[in-house]
PDB file of C-alpha atoms in Angstrom:
ATOM      1  CA  MET A   1      24.121  20.272 -18.575  1.00 68.00           C
ATOM      2  CA  PHE A   2      27.686  20.835 -17.316  1.00 73.00           C
ATOM      3  CA  TYR A   3      26.778  23.920 -15.278  1.00 73.00           C
ATOM      4  CA  LYS A   4      23.876  22.001 -13.709  1.00 82.00           C
ATOM      5  CA  ILE A   5      26.335  19.338 -12.568  1.00 86.00           C
ATOM      6  CA  ILE A   6      28.604  21.995 -11.027  1.00 88.00           C
ATOM      7  CA  PHE A   7      25.671  23.625  -9.214  1.00 87.00           C
ATOM      8  CA  GLY A   8      24.474  20.225  -8.011  1.00 87.00           C
ATOM      9  CA  ILE A   9      27.859  19.200  -6.594  1.00 89.00           C
ATOM     10  CA  LEU A  10      28.309  22.583  -4.881  1.00 91.00           C
ATOM     11  CA  ALA A  11      24.824  22.245  -3.386  1.00 89.00           C
ATOM     12  CA  SER A  12      25.595  18.776  -1.986  1.00 90.00           C
ATOM     13  CA  ILE A  13      28.872  20.065  -0.485  1.00 88.00           C
ATOM     14  CA  LEU A  14      26.925  22.872   1.185  1.00 87.00           C
ATOM     15  CA  VAL A  15      24.445  20.349   2.595  1.00 85.00           C
ATOM     16  CA  SER A  16      27.356  18.243   3.892  1.00 85.00           C
ATOM     17  CA  PHE A  17      28.754  21.139   5.910  1.00 84.00           C
ATOM     18  CA  ILE A  18      25.467  21.344   7.816  1.00 77.00           C
ATOM     19  CA  SER A  19      26.843  18.403   9.828  1.00 71.00           C
ATOM     20  CA  PHE A  20      29.200  20.834  11.575  1.00 74.00           C
ATOM     21  CA  ILE A  21      26.225  22.331  13.382  1.00 69.00           C
ATOM     22  CA  GLY A  22      27.202  19.814  16.056  1.00 62.00           C
ATOM     23  CA  ALA A  23      30.198  22.061  16.775  1.00 62.00           C
ATOM     24  CA  PHE A  24      27.844  24.318  18.736  1.00 64.00           C
ATOM     25  CA  ILE A  25      27.362  21.449  21.163  1.00 61.00           C
ATOM     26  CA  LEU A  26      31.131  21.166  21.599  1.00 59.00           C
ATOM     27  CA  LEU A  27      31.177  24.704  23.014  1.00 60.00           C
ATOM     28  CA  MET A  28      29.006  23.599  25.909  1.00 63.00           C
ATOM     29  CA  LYS A  29      30.325  22.421  29.256  1.00 62.00           C
ATOM     30  CA  GLU A  30      30.287  18.657  29.794  1.00 59.00           C
ATOM     31  CA  GLU A  31      27.690  18.933  32.557  1.00 62.00           C
ATOM     32  CA  SER A  32      25.348  20.942  30.325  1.00 66.00           C
ATOM     33  CA  LEU A  33      25.986  18.557  27.445  1.00 62.00           C
ATOM     34  CA  HIS A  34      24.848  15.537  29.451  1.00 65.00           C
ATOM     35  CA  LYS A  35      21.666  17.379  30.427  1.00 72.00           C
ATOM     36  CA  ILE A  36      20.581  17.975  26.829  1.00 76.00           C
ATOM     37  CA  LEU A  37      21.695  14.652  25.308  1.00 74.00           C
ATOM     38  CA  ILE A  38      18.454  12.855  26.067  1.00 80.00           C
ATOM     39  CA  PHE A  39      16.523  15.748  24.508  1.00 85.00           C
ATOM     40  CA  LEU A  40      18.640  15.471  21.344  1.00 77.00           C
ATOM     41  CA  VAL A  41      17.852  11.763  21.289  1.00 79.00           C
ATOM     42  CA  ALA A  42      14.142  12.591  21.645  1.00 86.00           C
ATOM     43  CA  VAL A  43      14.081  15.170  18.839  1.00 83.00           C
ATOM     44  CA  SER A  44      16.061  12.778  16.650  1.00 79.00           C
ATOM     45  CA  ALA A  45      13.533   9.992  17.300  1.00 85.00           C
ATOM     46  CA  GLY A  46      10.662  12.319  16.401  1.00 88.00           C
ATOM     47  CA  SER A  47      12.472  13.559  13.296  1.00 82.00           C
ATOM     48  CA  LEU A  48      13.251  10.031  12.090  1.00 81.00           C
ATOM     49  CA  ILE A  49       9.686   8.809  12.601  1.00 90.00           C
ATOM     50  CA  GLY A  50       8.221  11.987  11.111  1.00 87.00           C
ATOM     51  CA  GLY A  51      10.662  12.044   8.216  1.00 81.00           C
ATOM     52  CA  SER A  52       9.906   8.412   7.385  1.00 85.00           C
ATOM     53  CA  PHE A  53       6.095   8.603   7.516  1.00 92.00           C
ATOM     54  CA  LEU A  54       5.598  12.192   6.338  1.00 86.00           C
ATOM     55  CA  HIS A  55       8.360  12.549   3.734  1.00 80.00           C
ATOM     56  CA  LEU A  56      10.056   9.367   2.526  1.00 79.00           C
ATOM     57  CA  LEU A  57       7.075   6.990   2.400  1.00 88.00           C
ATOM     58  CA  PRO A  58       4.642   9.471   0.777  1.00 87.00           C
ATOM     59  CA  GLU A  59       7.305  10.356  -1.809  1.00 80.00           C
ATOM     60  CA  ALA A  60       7.917   6.667  -2.489  1.00 84.00           C
ATOM     61  CA  LEU A  61       4.177   5.993  -2.870  1.00 89.00           C
ATOM     62  CA  GLU A  62       3.864   8.827  -5.387  1.00 85.00           C
ATOM     63  CA  LYS A  63       6.634   7.330  -7.514  1.00 80.00           C
ATOM     64  CA  THR A  64       4.929   3.993  -8.237  1.00 84.00           C
ATOM     65  CA  THR A  65       1.474   2.784  -9.247  1.00 83.00           C
ATOM     66  CA  ASP A  66       1.856  -0.442  -7.242  1.00 87.00           C
ATOM     67  CA  ILE A  67       1.745   0.831  -3.651  1.00 88.00           C
ATOM     68  CA  ILE A  68       2.780  -2.524  -2.161  1.00 93.00           C
ATOM     69  CA  TYR A  69       6.428  -2.047  -3.216  1.00 91.00           C
ATOM     70  CA  PRO A  70       7.188   0.945  -0.933  1.00 91.00           C
ATOM     71  CA  PHE A  71       5.724  -0.969   2.023  1.00 94.00           C
ATOM     72  CA  LEU A  72       7.709  -4.085   1.144  1.00 94.00           C
ATOM     73  CA  GLY A  73      10.801  -1.884   0.826  1.00 92.00           C
ATOM     74  CA  THR A  74      10.125  -0.377   4.250  1.00 94.00           C
ATOM     75  CA  ILE A  75       9.766  -3.841   5.805  1.00 96.00           C
ATOM     76  CA  LEU A  76      12.962  -4.932   4.067  1.00 94.00           C
ATOM     77  CA  GLY A  77      14.802  -1.838   5.308  1.00 88.00           C
ATOM     78  CA  PHE A  78      13.544  -2.466   8.838  1.00 93.00           C
ATOM     79  CA  THR A  79      14.661  -6.119   8.652  1.00 93.00           C
ATOM     80  CA  ILE A  80      18.092  -5.271   7.224  1.00 87.00           C
ATOM     81  CA  PHE A  81      18.753  -2.792  10.023  1.00 82.00           C
ATOM     82  CA  PHE A  82      17.543  -5.329  12.579  1.00 86.00           C
ATOM     83  CA  PHE A  83      20.098  -7.815  11.230  1.00 85.00           C
ATOM     84  CA  LEU A  84      22.838  -5.184  11.046  1.00 76.00           C
ATOM     85  CA  GLU A  85      22.318  -4.175  14.662  1.00 72.00           C
ATOM     86  CA  LYS A  86      22.525  -7.819  15.740  1.00 74.00           C
ATOM     87  CA  TYR A  87      25.791  -8.163  13.812  1.00 70.00           C
ATOM     88  CA  LEU A  88      27.197  -4.908  15.189  1.00 57.00           C
ATOM     89  CA  PHE A  89      26.251  -5.935  18.726  1.00 52.00           C
ATOM     90  CA  TRP A  90      28.031  -9.273  18.341  1.00 46.00           C
ATOM     91  CA  ARG A  91      31.006  -7.644  16.602  1.00 44.00           C
ATOM     92  CA  HIS A  92      31.569  -4.668  18.920  1.00 41.00           C
ATOM     93  CA  CYS A  93      30.294  -5.864  22.276  1.00 45.00           C
ATOM     94  CA  HIS A  94      32.247  -8.557  24.081  1.00 38.00           C
ATOM     95  CA  LYS A  95      31.493  -7.462  27.625  1.00 44.00           C
ATOM     96  CA  GLU A  96      28.458  -7.399  29.867  1.00 44.00           C
ATOM     97  CA  HIS A  97      28.272  -3.624  29.273  1.00 45.00           C
ATOM     98  CA  CYS A  98      29.239  -2.041  25.939  1.00 49.00           C
ATOM     99  CA  GLU A  99      31.209   1.225  26.002  1.00 55.00           C
ATOM    100  CA  ILE A 100      29.818   2.201  22.605  1.00 55.00           C
ATOM    101  CA  HIS A 101      26.237   1.221  21.805  1.00 62.00           C
ATOM    102  CA  SER A 102      25.706  -0.620  18.535  1.00 63.00           C
ATOM    103  CA  PHE A 103      22.994   1.833  17.474  1.00 66.00           C
ATOM    104  CA  THR A 104      25.628   4.560  17.039  1.00 72.00           C
ATOM    105  CA  TYR A 105      27.158   2.643  14.118  1.00 71.00           C
ATOM    106  CA  LEU A 106      23.694   1.814  12.839  1.00 70.00           C
ATOM    107  CA  ASN A 107      22.760   5.490  12.932  1.00 71.00           C
ATOM    108  CA  LEU A 108      25.847   6.345  10.867  1.00 77.00           C
ATOM    109  CA  ILE A 109      24.899   3.710   8.280  1.00 77.00           C
ATOM    110  CA  GLY A 110      21.326   4.983   8.136  1.00 73.00           C
ATOM    111  CA  ASP A 111      22.449   8.598   7.942  1.00 77.00           C
ATOM    112  CA  GLY A 112      24.914   7.712   5.183  1.00 82.00           C
ATOM    113  CA  LEU A 113      22.163   6.047   3.138  1.00 78.00           C
ATOM    114  CA  HIS A 114      19.890   9.010   3.775  1.00 74.00           C
ATOM    115  CA  ASN A 115      22.614  11.476   2.688  1.00 84.00           C
ATOM    116  CA  PHE A 116      23.304   9.390  -0.413  1.00 86.00           C
ATOM    117  CA  LEU A 117      19.613   9.625  -1.264  1.00 78.00           C
ATOM    118  CA  ASP A 118      19.693  13.387  -0.627  1.00 80.00           C
ATOM    119  CA  GLY A 119      22.552  13.633  -3.115  1.00 87.00           C
ATOM    120  CA  ILE A 120      20.569  11.715  -5.722  1.00 82.00           C
ATOM    121  CA  ILE A 121      17.539  13.964  -5.126  1.00 76.00           C
ATOM    122  CA  ILE A 122      19.741  17.062  -5.535  1.00 84.00           C
ATOM    123  CA  ALA A 123      21.089  15.699  -8.826  1.00 86.00           C
ATOM    124  CA  ILE A 124      17.629  14.883 -10.168  1.00 77.00           C
ATOM    125  CA  SER A 125      16.339  18.332  -9.118  1.00 74.00           C
ATOM    126  CA  PHE A 126      19.141  20.234 -10.854  1.00 84.00           C
ATOM    127  CA  THR A 127      18.704  18.042 -13.934  1.00 78.00           C
ATOM    128  CA  ASN A 128      15.168  19.434 -14.154  1.00 68.00           C
ATOM    129  CA  GLY A 129      16.235  23.057 -13.628  1.00 77.00           C
ATOM    130  CA  ILE A 130      18.480  25.330 -11.548  1.00 83.00           C
ATOM    131  CA  LYS A 131      15.537  26.937  -9.741  1.00 79.00           C
ATOM    132  CA  LEU A 132      14.098  23.572  -8.712  1.00 70.00           C
ATOM    133  CA  GLY A 133      17.566  22.446  -7.632  1.00 78.00           C
ATOM    134  CA  ILE A 134      18.064  25.497  -5.404  1.00 80.00           C
ATOM    135  CA  ILE A 135      14.627  25.111  -3.798  1.00 69.00           C
ATOM    136  CA  THR A 136      15.236  21.395  -3.190  1.00 71.00           C
ATOM    137  CA  THR A 137      18.658  22.119  -1.665  1.00 80.00           C
ATOM    138  CA  PHE A 138      17.119  24.674   0.682  1.00 73.00           C
ATOM    139  CA  MET A 139      14.472  22.170   1.772  1.00 65.00           C
ATOM    140  CA  ILE A 140      17.114  19.517   2.403  1.00 72.00           C
ATOM    141  CA  ILE A 141      19.135  21.979   4.496  1.00 75.00           C
ATOM    142  CA  MET A 142      16.040  22.839   6.544  1.00 60.00           C
ATOM    143  CA  HIS A 143      15.504  19.120   7.090  1.00 59.00           C
ATOM    144  CA  GLU A 144      19.157  18.409   7.884  1.00 68.00           C
ATOM    145  CA  ILE A 145      19.619  21.018  10.645  1.00 67.00           C
ATOM    146  CA  PRO A 146      17.427  19.306  13.271  1.00 59.00           C
ATOM    147  CA  GLN A 147      18.420  15.854  12.067  1.00 64.00           C
ATOM    148  CA  GLU A 148      22.175  16.548  12.257  1.00 69.00           C
ATOM    149  CA  LEU A 149      21.779  17.931  15.761  1.00 66.00           C
ATOM    150  CA  GLY A 150      19.890  14.804  16.704  1.00 65.00           C
ATOM    151  CA  ASP A 151      22.375  12.490  14.992  1.00 69.00           C
ATOM    152  CA  PHE A 152      25.279  14.186  16.748  1.00 71.00           C
ATOM    153  CA  GLY A 153      23.476  13.774  20.059  1.00 68.00           C
ATOM    154  CA  VAL A 154      22.863  10.087  19.342  1.00 70.00           C
ATOM    155  CA  LEU A 155      26.578   9.489  18.656  1.00 74.00           C
ATOM    156  CA  ILE A 156      27.576  11.256  21.868  1.00 73.00           C
ATOM    157  CA  TYR A 157      24.888   9.465  23.844  1.00 70.00           C
ATOM    158  CA  GLY A 158      26.059   6.147  22.386  1.00 73.00           C
ATOM    159  CA  GLY A 159      29.560   6.589  23.770  1.00 75.00           C
ATOM    160  CA  ILE A 160      31.573   8.255  20.987  1.00 76.00           C
ATOM    161  CA  LYS A 161      33.755  11.227  21.950  1.00 76.00           C
ATOM    162  CA  ALA A 162      32.508  14.629  20.780  1.00 72.00           C
ATOM    163  CA  LYS A 163      35.297  15.447  18.295  1.00 75.00           C
ATOM    164  CA  LYS A 164      35.231  11.964  16.787  1.00 78.00           C
ATOM    165  CA  ALA A 165      31.430  12.152  16.559  1.00 78.00           C
ATOM    166  CA  MET A 166      31.651  15.423  14.635  1.00 78.00           C
ATOM    167  CA  PHE A 167      34.232  13.925  12.257  1.00 81.00           C
ATOM    168  CA  LEU A 168      32.189  10.758  11.654  1.00 81.00           C
ATOM    169  CA  ASN A 169      29.053  12.833  11.157  1.00 78.00           C
ATOM    170  CA  PHE A 170      30.844  14.936   8.529  1.00 83.00           C
ATOM    171  CA  ILE A 171      32.155  11.848   6.696  1.00 85.00           C
ATOM    172  CA  SER A 172      28.615  10.472   6.679  1.00 84.00           C
ATOM    173  CA  ALA A 173      27.344  13.809   5.360  1.00 85.00           C
ATOM    174  CA  LEU A 174      29.918  13.834   2.528  1.00 88.00           C
ATOM    175  CA  VAL A 175      28.233  10.725   1.121  1.00 90.00           C
ATOM    176  CA  ALA A 176      25.702  13.221  -0.276  1.00 90.00           C
ATOM    177  CA  VAL A 177      28.368  14.387  -2.766  1.00 93.00           C
ATOM    178  CA  LEU A 178      28.834  10.809  -3.970  1.00 92.00           C
ATOM    179  CA  GLY A 179      25.053  10.501  -4.233  1.00 89.00           C
ATOM    180  CA  THR A 180      24.912  13.649  -6.380  1.00 91.00           C
ATOM    181  CA  ILE A 181      27.621  12.419  -8.754  1.00 91.00           C
ATOM    182  CA  PHE A 182      25.965   9.005  -8.895  1.00 88.00           C
ATOM    183  CA  GLY A 183      22.588  10.646  -9.478  1.00 83.00           C
ATOM    184  CA  PHE A 184      23.847  12.688 -12.433  1.00 87.00           C
ATOM    185  CA  CYS A 185      25.429   9.585 -13.970  1.00 86.00           C
ATOM    186  CA  PHE A 186      22.254   7.520 -13.667  1.00 79.00           C
ATOM    187  CA  SER A 187      19.558  10.207 -13.516  1.00 71.00           C
ATOM    188  CA  SER A 188      17.245   8.386 -15.942  1.00 69.00           C
ATOM    189  CA  ILE A 189      17.345   5.219 -13.820  1.00 69.00           C
ATOM    190  CA  PHE A 190      16.924   6.961 -10.463  1.00 64.00           C
ATOM    191  CA  ASN A 191      14.014   8.997 -11.766  1.00 65.00           C
ATOM    192  CA  LYS A 192      12.278   5.651 -12.318  1.00 72.00           C
ATOM    193  CA  TYR A 193      13.371   3.632  -9.246  1.00 73.00           C
ATOM    194  CA  ASP A 194      14.197   6.154  -6.513  1.00 71.00           C
ATOM    195  CA  TYR A 195      11.110   5.002  -4.547  1.00 80.00           C
ATOM    196  CA  ILE A 196      13.003   1.788  -3.721  1.00 82.00           C
ATOM    197  CA  PHE A 197      15.798   3.699  -2.003  1.00 75.00           C
ATOM    198  CA  MET A 198      13.321   5.961  -0.221  1.00 76.00           C
ATOM    199  CA  SER A 199      11.398   3.022   1.248  1.00 85.00           C
ATOM    200  CA  LEU A 200      14.572   1.177   2.329  1.00 83.00           C
ATOM    201  CA  VAL A 201      15.892   4.245   4.159  1.00 77.00           C
ATOM    202  CA  SER A 202      12.442   4.811   5.658  1.00 83.00           C
ATOM    203  CA  GLY A 203      12.397   1.298   7.123  1.00 89.00           C
ATOM    204  CA  GLY A 204      15.889   1.744   8.527  1.00 83.00           C
ATOM    205  CA  PHE A 205      15.066   5.027  10.220  1.00 80.00           C
ATOM    206  CA  ILE A 206      11.840   3.637  11.692  1.00 89.00           C
ATOM    207  CA  TYR A 207      13.855   0.764  13.162  1.00 88.00           C
ATOM    208  CA  ILE A 208      16.465   3.070  14.731  1.00 81.00           C
ATOM    209  CA  ALA A 209      13.819   5.334  16.272  1.00 86.00           C
ATOM    210  CA  ALA A 210      11.512   2.580  17.536  1.00 90.00           C
ATOM    211  CA  SER A 211      14.059  -0.022  18.632  1.00 86.00           C
ATOM    212  CA  ASP A 212      16.940   2.101  19.927  1.00 78.00           C
ATOM    213  CA  LEU A 213      16.105   5.740  20.581  1.00 81.00           C
ATOM    214  CA  ILE A 214      12.624   5.519  22.094  1.00 89.00           C
ATOM    215  CA  PRO A 215      13.690   2.772  24.566  1.00 86.00           C
ATOM    216  CA  GLU A 216      16.517   5.085  25.681  1.00 80.00           C
ATOM    217  CA  ILE A 217      13.905   7.736  26.427  1.00 85.00           C
ATOM    218  CA  HIS A 218      11.844   5.173  28.363  1.00 86.00           C
ATOM    219  CA  ASN A 219      14.867   4.408  30.549  1.00 84.00           C
ATOM    220  CA  GLN A 220      14.741   7.868  32.102  1.00 81.00           C
ATOM    221  CA  LYS A 221      13.790   7.577  35.783  1.00 80.00           C
ATOM    222  CA  ASP A 222      13.093  11.265  36.370  1.00 85.00           C
ATOM    223  CA  LYS A 223       9.379  11.836  35.659  1.00 84.00           C
ATOM    224  CA  LYS A 224       9.813  15.526  34.806  1.00 88.00           C
ATOM    225  CA  ILE A 225      12.552  14.769  32.282  1.00 87.00           C
ATOM    226  CA  SER A 226      10.493  11.888  30.909  1.00 87.00           C
ATOM    227  CA  ILE A 227       7.524  14.192  30.266  1.00 90.00           C
ATOM    228  CA  LYS A 228       9.763  16.855  28.717  1.00 91.00           C
ATOM    229  CA  THR A 229      11.417  14.343  26.385  1.00 92.00           C
ATOM    230  CA  PHE A 230       7.982  13.171  25.239  1.00 93.00           C
ATOM    231  CA  PHE A 231       7.092  16.721  24.203  1.00 94.00           C
ATOM    232  CA  VAL A 232      10.500  17.128  22.540  1.00 92.00           C
ATOM    233  CA  PHE A 233       9.726  13.932  20.617  1.00 93.00           C
ATOM    234  CA  LEU A 234       6.401  15.469  19.540  1.00 94.00           C
ATOM    235  CA  PHE A 235       8.301  18.605  18.507  1.00 92.00           C
ATOM    236  CA  GLY A 236      10.475  16.470  16.207  1.00 86.00           C
ATOM    237  CA  LEU A 237       7.312  15.058  14.608  1.00 90.00           C
ATOM    238  CA  PHE A 238       5.737  18.513  14.363  1.00 90.00           C
ATOM    239  CA  LEU A 239       8.876  19.937  12.758  1.00 83.00           C
ATOM    240  CA  MET A 240       8.768  17.305  10.018  1.00 82.00           C
ATOM    241  CA  GLU A 241       5.084  18.105   9.418  1.00 86.00           C
ATOM    242  CA  ILE A 242       5.857  21.822   9.120  1.00 85.00           C
ATOM    243  CA  LEU A 243       8.616  21.061   6.577  1.00 75.00           C
ATOM    244  CA  ARG A 244       6.177  18.846   4.672  1.00 77.00           C
ATOM    245  CA  LYS A 245       3.622  21.648   4.446  1.00 80.00           C
ATOM    246  CA  ILE A 246       6.249  24.170   3.370  1.00 73.00           C
ATOM    247  CA  HIS A 247       7.549  21.711   0.771  1.00 60.00           C
TER     248      HIS A 247
END
């Protein structure tokens, strides 16, 4: 069992370093960065919606015989994030125009919960075998690459400086290691109730995409960019479907 724990922790650390994919964006000129930000927001919105409806919710539904609980969990997650954003808006915005949008903090919270869940899933997978753990880690990495790019874009778009955004994204990603350790400690419990966490995170991500990111896309005045962002949004959905089929 000890070697499975070591493999699991190393796998979660590897997944955490995927957050540094945002460093590629730092190499771009500021003018070019501003041009692609809205597209990163669009692919993130598609990935969050697709990930919630095609991955998290179906997984949660498979884990319980009473299908009402995942839906209640999703509604609860949606409601919690709605309340959190209201609190963050009141707490961080004292002007007519906020320098940093509240949804940037909300995205970090949601991403942290998601990474914590990833860590638990990694732990449970390695508990059931090294091969399954490696395959699961690979699938999580494939899922994290587009999502981390999108998350990084959301933080930049929300007003956080690029270097700080990369640091915060990495800290959020490291929560996966805590999730893995936690998952190994309580693997028997999480094998039974992980659908609750999946549905809560699903509701949170649906809220972020529908209430914050998609309205930002709607605010685009340029019709050509608006059409392009719509197709980028569809690409985010399509990417999650491809990962679902591969999985």
